[in-house]
Coordinates of C-alpha atoms and ligand atoms in Angstrom, one line a residue:
X1 CA 14.4 -56.2 -52.2
X2 CA 17.2 -57.2 -49.9
X3 CA 17.9 -60.5 -50.5
X4 CA 19.0 -59.6 -53.6
X5 CA 20.8 -56.5 -51.9
X6 CA 22.0 -59.0 -49.1
X7 CA 23.5 -61.7 -52.5
X8 CA 25.0 -58.8 -54.6
X9 CA 27.5 -58.2 -52.3
X10 CA 28.4 -62.2 -50.9
X11 CA 28.4 -62.7 -54.2
X12 CA 31.7 -59.5 -54.5
X13 CA 33.3 -60.4 -51.7
X14 CA 33.2 -64.8 -52.4
X15 CA 35.4 -63.4 -55.0
X16 CA 38.3 -61.1 -53.8
X17 CA 40.6 -62.4 -56.0
X18 CA 38.8 -60.9 -59.5
X19 CA 37.7 -57.6 -57.7
X20 CA 41.8 -57.3 -57.2
X21 CA 43.0 -57.5 -60.5
X22 CA 39.6 -56.1 -62.0
X23 CA 38.2 -52.7 -61.8
X24 CA 34.4 -53.3 -61.0
X25 CA 33.5 -51.6 -64.3
X26 CA 35.1 -54.6 -66.1
X27 CA 33.9 -56.7 -64.6
X28 CA 30.3 -55.7 -64.8
X29 CA 30.8 -55.6 -69.0
X30 CA 31.7 -59.4 -68.5
X31 CA 29.3 -59.6 -66.5
X32 CA 26.3 -58.1 -68.7
X33 CA 26.4 -60.8 -71.9
X34 CA 26.1 -63.9 -69.7
X35 CA 22.8 -62.5 -68.8
X36 CA 22.6 -63.3 -72.9
X37 CA 18.1 -63.0 -72.9
X38 CA 17.9 -61.3 -70.1
X39 CA 19.9 -57.8 -71.1
X40 CA 16.5 -56.3 -71.2
X41 CA 16.1 -56.9 -67.4
X42 CA 20.2 -55.4 -67.0
X43 CA 18.9 -52.4 -68.6
X44 CA 16.1 -51.8 -66.1
X45 CA 18.5 -51.2 -63.6
X46 CA 22.2 -49.5 -65.9
X47 CA 25.2 -51.6 -65.0
X48 CA 27.6 -48.2 -64.6
X49 CA 24.6 -47.1 -61.3
X50 CA 25.5 -50.4 -60.0
X51 CA 29.4 -50.2 -59.9
X52 CA 29.0 -46.0 -59.2
X53 CA 31.7 -45.2 -55.9
X54 CA 30.9 -42.1 -53.9
X55 CA 32.9 -40.1 -51.7
X56 CA 30.6 -38.9 -48.8
X57 CA 31.5 -36.7 -45.6
X58 CA 29.6 -38.7 -42.7
X59 CA 30.5 -37.8 -38.7
X60 CA 31.3 -39.6 -36.3
X61 CA 29.7 -38.4 -32.7
X62 CA 31.9 -41.1 -29.9
X63 CA 30.8 -40.6 -26.4
X64 CA 34.4 -39.1 -24.4
X65 CA 35.3 -40.9 -21.3
X66 CA 34.4 -39.4 -17.9
X67 CA 38.0 -39.0 -16.9
X68 CA 38.1 -35.5 -20.1
X69 CA 35.0 -34.3 -18.4
X70 CA 36.9 -31.1 -16.1
X71 CA 40.0 -30.6 -18.7
X72 CA 37.8 -29.5 -21.6
X73 CA 34.3 -28.3 -19.5
X74 CA 37.9 -25.3 -18.8
X75 CA 38.7 -25.9 -22.0
X76 CA 35.2 -24.8 -23.3
X77 CA 35.4 -21.9 -20.9
X78 CA 38.2 -20.8 -23.0
X79 CA 36.3 -21.0 -25.9
X80 CA 33.4 -19.1 -24.5
X81 CA 36.4 -15.9 -23.4
X82 CA 37.2 -16.1 -27.3
X83 CA 33.8 -16.0 -28.4
X84 CA 32.7 -13.2 -25.9
X85 CA 35.8 -11.0 -27.3
X86 CA 34.9 -12.0 -30.4
X87 CA 31.3 -11.1 -30.2
X88 CA 32.2 -7.1 -28.4
X89 CA 35.5 -6.0 -30.3
X90 CA 32.7 -6.9 -34.1
X91 CA 30.0 -5.4 -32.5
X92 CA 32.6 -2.1 -31.3
X93 CA 34.3 -1.9 -35.1
X94 CA 30.5 -2.6 -36.5
X95 CA 29.9 0.7 -34.6
X96 CA 32.2 2.9 -33.4
X97 CA 32.0 6.2 -31.1
X98 CA 33.6 8.2 -35.1
X99 CA 34.1 7.6 -38.6
X100 CA 32.3 4.7 -41.0
X101 CA 32.2 0.9 -39.1
X102 CA 33.5 -2.1 -40.2
X103 CA 31.9 -5.4 -40.7
X104 CA 35.1 -8.1 -39.2
X105 CA 36.0 -10.8 -41.5
X106 CA 36.8 -14.1 -39.3
X107 CA 40.1 -12.9 -41.6
X108 CA 40.2 -9.5 -39.2
X109 CA 39.3 -11.5 -36.1
X110 CA 42.7 -13.6 -36.2
X111 CA 44.9 -11.0 -37.4
X112 CA 43.2 -8.7 -33.7
X113 CA 44.2 -12.1 -31.1
X114 CA 47.8 -13.0 -32.5
X115 CA 49.5 -14.4 -29.5
X116 CA 45.9 -15.0 -27.5
X117 CA 47.0 -18.6 -27.4
X118 CA 49.4 -17.6 -24.4
X119 CA 46.6 -16.4 -22.3
X120 CA 45.4 -19.6 -22.7
X121 CA 46.1 -22.7 -20.6
X122 CA 43.9 -25.2 -22.2
X123 CA 43.5 -24.1 -26.0
X124 CA 45.5 -23.2 -28.5
X125 CA 45.5 -21.0 -31.5
X126 CA 44.4 -22.9 -34.2
X127 CA 41.2 -24.1 -32.0
X128 CA 40.6 -19.7 -31.2
X129 CA 40.9 -19.7 -35.2
X130 CA 38.4 -22.1 -35.8
X131 CA 35.9 -19.7 -32.7
X132 CA 36.6 -17.1 -34.9
X133 CA 35.4 -18.1 -38.4
X134 CA 32.1 -20.2 -36.5
X135 CA 32.1 -16.8 -35.0
X136 CA 31.7 -14.9 -38.3
X137 CA 29.6 -17.6 -40.5
X138 CA 27.2 -17.5 -37.6
X139 CA 26.6 -14.1 -37.5
X140 CA 26.5 -13.5 -41.4
X141 CA 24.0 -16.1 -40.7
X142 CA 21.5 -14.4 -38.4
X143 CA 22.6 -10.6 -40.0
X144 CA 23.2 -9.3 -36.4
X145 CA 26.8 -7.3 -35.2
X146 CA 26.3 -8.9 -32.0
X147 CA 25.1 -13.0 -31.2
X148 CA 24.5 -14.2 -27.8
X149 CA 27.2 -13.9 -24.8
X150 CA 29.0 -16.9 -24.4
X151 CA 27.2 -18.4 -20.7
X152 CA 30.1 -20.7 -19.1
X153 CA 28.9 -20.6 -15.2
X154 CA 25.5 -20.9 -13.1
X155 CA 22.7 -22.1 -14.3
X156 CA 22.2 -20.3 -17.9
X157 CA 25.0 -22.2 -19.1
X158 CA 25.5 -22.6 -23.3
X159 CA 26.6 -25.9 -23.1
X160 CA 30.4 -26.6 -23.9
X161 CA 31.7 -26.5 -27.4
X162 CA 35.5 -26.9 -28.1
X163 CA 36.1 -27.3 -31.9
X164 CA 40.0 -27.9 -33.6
X165 CA 41.4 -28.4 -37.3
X166 CA 41.7 -31.6 -38.1
X167 CA 45.8 -32.0 -37.8
X168 CA 45.2 -30.7 -33.7
X169 CA 43.7 -34.5 -33.0
X170 CA 46.6 -37.3 -33.3
X171 CA 45.8 -41.2 -32.2
X172 CA 48.3 -42.3 -29.9
X173 CA 48.2 -46.3 -29.1
X174 CA 44.5 -45.6 -27.7
X175 CA 43.6 -42.9 -26.7
X176 CA 43.5 -39.6 -28.7
X177 CA 46.1 -36.5 -27.7
X178 CA 44.0 -33.0 -28.2
X179 CA 46.1 -30.0 -27.2
X180 CA 48.7 -31.4 -24.4
X181 CA 45.9 -33.7 -23.4
X182 CA 45.3 -37.4 -24.0
X183 CA 41.5 -38.4 -24.8
X184 CA 39.8 -41.8 -24.1
X185 CA 36.8 -42.5 -26.3
X186 CA 33.7 -45.0 -26.7
X187 CA 33.6 -47.3 -29.9
X188 CA 37.6 -45.9 -31.0
X189 CA 37.8 -48.4 -33.8
X190 CA 35.4 -46.5 -35.5
X191 CA 38.6 -44.2 -35.9
X192 CA 40.8 -46.4 -37.2
X193 CA 41.6 -45.7 -41.2
X194 CA 40.0 -42.6 -41.8
X195 CA 41.0 -39.2 -42.3
X196 CA 38.2 -36.1 -40.4
X197 CA 38.2 -33.2 -41.5
X198 CA 37.5 -29.9 -39.0
X199 CA 35.7 -31.5 -35.9
X200 CA 34.3 -30.6 -32.1
X201 CA 34.4 -31.4 -28.8
X202 CA 30.4 -30.6 -27.4
X203 CA 28.9 -31.3 -24.4
X204 CA 24.4 -32.3 -24.4
X205 CA 21.9 -30.7 -21.7
X206 CA 22.8 -34.2 -20.3
X207 CA 27.0 -32.9 -19.5
X208 CA 27.7 -35.8 -21.7
X209 CA 30.6 -34.7 -23.4
X210 CA 31.1 -35.6 -27.2
X211 CA 33.6 -36.1 -30.1
X212 CA 31.7 -35.0 -33.8
X213 CA 34.3 -35.6 -36.3
X214 CA 32.7 -35.2 -39.8
X215 CA 35.0 -38.7 -41.7
X216 CA 35.5 -39.0 -45.3
X217 CA 33.5 -42.7 -46.7
X218 CA 33.4 -44.2 -50.0
X219 CA 30.0 -45.9 -51.1
X220 CA 29.1 -47.9 -53.1
X221 CA 26.0 -47.6 -55.7
X222 CA 23.5 -50.2 -56.3
X223 CA 20.4 -50.6 -57.7
X224 CA 17.2 -50.8 -55.5
X225 CA 15.6 -53.8 -55.8
X226 CA 11.9 -52.3 -56.1
X227 CA 10.9 -49.5 -58.8
X228 CA 9.7 -46.7 -57.2
X229 CA 7.3 -46.1 -53.9
X230 CA 4.9 -43.5 -52.3
X231 CA 5.6 -42.5 -49.1
X232 CA 2.3 -40.0 -46.8
X233 CA 3.7 -38.3 -43.6
X234 CA 0.5 -38.4 -41.1
X235 CA -0.4 -37.9 -37.8
X236 CA -1.9 -41.3 -36.7
X237 CA 1.0 -43.5 -38.4
X238 CA 4.2 -41.9 -38.4
X239 CA 5.2 -42.9 -42.7
X240 CA 2.5 -45.3 -44.7
X241 CA 4.1 -46.2 -48.2
X242 CA 2.1 -47.3 -50.7
X243 CA 3.1 -50.1 -50.6
X244 CA 1.0 -50.9 -47.7
X245 CA 4.0 -50.7 -44.9
X246 CA 3.2 -48.7 -41.6
X247 CA 6.0 -46.6 -38.9
X248 CA 4.5 -46.0 -35.8
X249 CA 7.7 -44.3 -34.5
X250 CA 5.7 -42.9 -31.6
X251 CA 5.0 -46.3 -29.5
X252 CA 8.9 -46.9 -29.1
X253 CA 8.7 -43.4 -27.1
X254 CA 5.8 -42.1 -25.9
X255 CA 5.2 -43.4 -23.0
X256 CA 8.6 -42.4 -21.3
X257 CA 6.9 -39.0 -21.8
X258 CA 4.7 -39.5 -18.3
X259 CA 8.1 -40.4 -16.4
X260 CA 9.7 -36.8 -17.9
X261 CA 6.3 -35.5 -16.5
X262 CA 6.8 -37.3 -12.6
X263 CA 10.1 -36.5 -12.8
X264 CA 9.8 -32.5 -13.6
X265 CA 7.1 -32.3 -11.0
X266 CA 9.2 -33.5 -8.1
X267 CA 11.8 -31.1 -9.2
X268 CA 14.1 -33.9 -10.7
X269 CA 16.0 -32.2 -13.1
X270 CA 19.4 -34.3 -14.2
X271 CA 16.1 -37.1 -15.2
X272 CA 13.8 -35.9 -17.0
X273 CA 16.9 -34.1 -18.9
X274 CA 18.5 -38.3 -19.4
X275 CA 14.5 -39.5 -20.2
X276 CA 14.1 -36.5 -23.2
X277 CA 17.5 -37.5 -24.3
X278 CA 16.3 -41.7 -24.7
X279 CA 12.7 -40.0 -26.0
X280 CA 15.4 -38.5 -28.3
X281 CA 17.8 -41.2 -28.7
X282 CA 15.1 -43.3 -30.0
X283 CA 12.4 -41.6 -32.5
X284 CA 16.4 -40.7 -34.2
X285 CA 16.6 -44.9 -33.8
X286 CA 13.6 -46.2 -35.8
X287 CA 13.7 -43.1 -37.6
X288 CA 17.2 -44.1 -39.5
X289 CA 16.1 -48.1 -39.6
X290 CA 12.9 -46.6 -41.3
X291 CA 15.2 -44.3 -44.0
X292 CA 17.5 -47.2 -44.6
X293 CA 15.0 -49.7 -45.0
X294 CA 12.9 -47.3 -47.5
X295 CA 16.4 -46.2 -48.8
X296 CA 17.6 -50.2 -49.8
X297 CA 14.2 -51.3 -51.6
X298 CA 13.2 -48.9 -53.7
X299 CA 14.5 -46.5 -56.0
X300 CA 12.5 -44.0 -56.4
X301 CA 11.4 -42.6 -53.7
X302 CA 8.1 -39.4 -53.8
X303 CA 7.0 -38.2 -50.7
X304 CA 4.1 -35.2 -50.0
X305 CA 5.3 -32.0 -49.6
X306 CA 3.3 -31.2 -46.6
X307 CA 5.8 -29.8 -43.7
X308 CA 5.7 -29.9 -40.1
X309 CA 5.4 -26.0 -39.5
X310 CA 1.8 -26.2 -41.4
X311 CA 0.6 -28.4 -39.1
X312 CA 2.2 -27.1 -35.7
X313 CA 0.4 -24.1 -36.2
X314 CA -2.3 -26.6 -35.4
X315 CA -3.7 -28.1 -32.1
X316 CA -1.9 -31.0 -33.6
X317 CA 1.2 -29.2 -32.4
X318 CA 2.9 -32.2 -30.5
X319 CA 1.9 -35.0 -32.9
X320 CA 3.5 -33.0 -35.9
X321 CA 6.9 -32.2 -34.1
X322 CA 6.6 -35.3 -32.3
X323 CA 6.3 -38.2 -35.8
X324 CA 10.6 -36.2 -37.4
X325 CA 9.3 -35.6 -40.0
X326 CA 11.5 -33.1 -40.8
X327 CA 14.7 -35.6 -39.7
X328 CA 12.8 -38.5 -41.6
X329 CA 12.6 -36.2 -44.9
X330 CA 16.5 -35.7 -45.1
X331 CA 17.5 -38.7 -43.8
X332 CA 16.0 -40.2 -47.0
X333 CA 17.5 -37.3 -49.4
X334 CA 21.1 -37.9 -47.7
X335 CA 20.9 -41.6 -48.0
X336 CA 18.8 -41.8 -50.9
X337 CA 21.8 -39.5 -52.4
X338 CA 24.9 -40.8 -51.7
X339 CA 23.2 -44.9 -52.3
X340 CA 22.4 -42.9 -56.0
X341 CA 18.4 -43.6 -55.7
X342 CA 15.6 -40.4 -56.6
X343 CA 14.3 -38.6 -54.1
X344 CA 11.5 -35.9 -55.3
X345 CA 9.0 -34.3 -53.4
X346 CA 5.3 -34.3 -54.7
X347 CA 2.5 -31.9 -54.7
X348 CA 0.4 -33.5 -51.5
X349 CA -2.3 -31.1 -52.2
X350 CA -6.1 -33.1 -53.0
X351 CA -3.9 -36.6 -52.3
X352 CA -5.7 -37.9 -49.4
X353 CA -8.9 -36.8 -50.6
X354 CA -9.0 -38.8 -53.2
X355 CA -9.6 -42.0 -54.4
X356 CA -6.5 -44.0 -55.2
X357 CA -8.9 -46.4 -57.3
X358 CA -11.0 -43.9 -59.1
X359 CA -9.9 -40.6 -58.5
X360 CA -12.7 -39.9 -57.5
X361 CA -12.4 -36.5 -54.3
X362 CA -14.9 -38.4 -52.2
X363 CA -11.9 -38.9 -48.8
X364 CA -12.7 -37.6 -46.2
X365 CA -11.3 -34.2 -45.4
X366 CA -10.3 -31.0 -42.9
X367 CA -8.0 -32.0 -40.1
X368 CA -11.3 -33.2 -37.8
X369 CA -11.6 -35.8 -40.2
X370 CA -7.9 -37.0 -39.3
X371 CA -9.5 -39.4 -37.1
X372 CA -11.4 -41.6 -39.4
X373 CA -9.4 -44.6 -39.4
X374 CA -11.4 -46.2 -42.7
X375 CA -13.6 -45.0 -45.3
X376 CA -15.4 -46.4 -48.5
X377 CA -15.6 -44.8 -51.6
X378 CA -19.0 -43.9 -53.2
X379 CA -18.3 -44.2 -57.1
X380 CA -15.2 -47.0 -56.3
X381 CA -16.6 -49.4 -53.5
X382 CA -13.5 -49.0 -52.8
X383 CA -12.3 -49.5 -49.2
X384 CA -9.5 -47.7 -47.8
X385 CA -6.6 -47.1 -45.4
X386 CA -6.9 -42.8 -45.1
X387 CA -2.3 -43.5 -45.0
X388 CA -2.0 -45.8 -47.4
X389 CA -4.7 -44.2 -49.7
X390 CA -2.3 -40.5 -49.9
X391 CA 0.4 -42.7 -49.9
X392 CA -0.7 -44.6 -53.7
X393 CA -1.8 -41.3 -54.7
X394 CA 1.6 -40.0 -54.0
X395 CA 3.1 -42.3 -56.0
X396 CA 1.1 -41.9 -58.7
X397 CA 1.0 -38.4 -58.9
X398 CA 5.2 -38.2 -59.2
X399 CA 5.1 -41.1 -61.5
X400 CA 7.0 -40.2 -64.5
X401 CA 6.7 -40.3 -68.2
X402 CA 6.4 -43.5 -69.6
X403 CA 9.7 -45.8 -69.4
X404 CA 11.3 -47.4 -72.5
X405 CA 9.5 -50.8 -70.6
X406 CA 5.7 -48.8 -71.2
X407 CA 4.4 -50.8 -67.7
X408 CA 3.8 -46.8 -66.6
X409 CA 2.4 -45.3 -69.2
X410 CA -1.4 -46.2 -68.3
X411 CA -3.0 -42.8 -66.6
X412 CA -4.2 -44.5 -63.9
X413 CA -1.8 -45.8 -60.7
X414 CA -0.3 -49.2 -61.6
X415 CA -1.6 -50.7 -58.6
X416 CA 1.6 -50.8 -56.2
X417 CA 1.9 -54.4 -55.7
X418 CA 1.2 -54.8 -59.0
X419 CA 5.0 -53.2 -59.6
X420 CA 6.7 -55.4 -56.4
X421 CA 5.2 -58.4 -58.1
X422 CA 7.3 -57.5 -61.2
X423 CA 10.4 -56.6 -59.0
X424 CA 10.4 -59.5 -57.6
X425 CA 10.8 -61.6 -61.0
X426 CA 12.7 -58.8 -62.5
X427 CA 15.6 -60.1 -59.8
X428 CA 14.7 -64.0 -59.8
X429 CA 16.6 -63.2 -63.1
X430 CA 18.9 -61.4 -62.6
X431 CA 20.4 -63.5 -59.8
X432 CA 19.7 -66.2 -61.8
X433 CA 21.3 -64.6 -65.1
X434 CA 24.0 -63.3 -61.9
Ligands
ZN1 ZN1 -13.1 -44.7 -55.7

């Protein structure tokens, strides 16, 4: 549980001297014999998992202060010129009037525009090379000789984008320096003592500019307190866990929809865009908090294999896409990977129909039955909440083969509450041992 994790981090923080002298692996080995008879609890959470450090790349997104907007807009117009030049050049090279065509690479494009930076006031050759590289990547990705034109002006203009190489962006006092221009960003202290990779300045639909920087960070992998959890991605509650925990992400932003509709009817385009951004941020925030909670709490995370694409073809589209399943899945996967968890996708057939207690297919079926909030199994008489029941089925479907401790060997599902009690006892023993 989270207390366990907090205790863990507090413990290491209180002993900086020890940490400084000994490598963390050694310290773990010293701690293990002290546990005495409790060593089998340590087997449950292998020591190598507890002390492993992992370098991960996360991206920072910092808002640029408004005084830089005009300069960035001008630079973005120049980037668009480079992009459009690359677009036409590549197309001409691929389909020439005579002879056979050539598929230009980013390297070829760089060679063709040597010295072009002299024609531009804002961007330099590094940015031009990054544009060429990005163009070549996207063209390969979409398998097209010509991509969409980037438009700098008018109602259909593209959102601004100015890429750069790591060396182009430098710290200078309280601001950042890029291509001869000083920028200030909000939350600049996040940039202290980090090394960044190639990033970009990007504009959002509202018109604000953001500095997007991939940075390397080291994360320590710790063991979670509880063992495993099944997650059912549903419509009514966005997610339900096999422990009976639910996330209703929708209510954080659904009421904004009416305000958006009103703003659109009145022709307040800018306000509508702003509201849409607010809604997206709230949903993101809720999903991030939820996925962090799950990853901190459980060691094995099992997710149903339902995709929002399947349901988006039905009349449930709006709810399916609103619930943000794709985002939650991605977040669980990368956060789980960084924390050393096992995140698995489990086949979801019959998980809504089967009773999680007796496995009889007595539950409600079909899309219309999604309205059912509670049902009673006709075989064993248990009362179920459909979402939690499905999550429990997913958990039992994804259970791994019997472990050393043997508490998972029964073919029937172990009731999740029992597992969590075990985990709590184990945590108690662990903290006593420590
Ligand atoms: Zn039953």
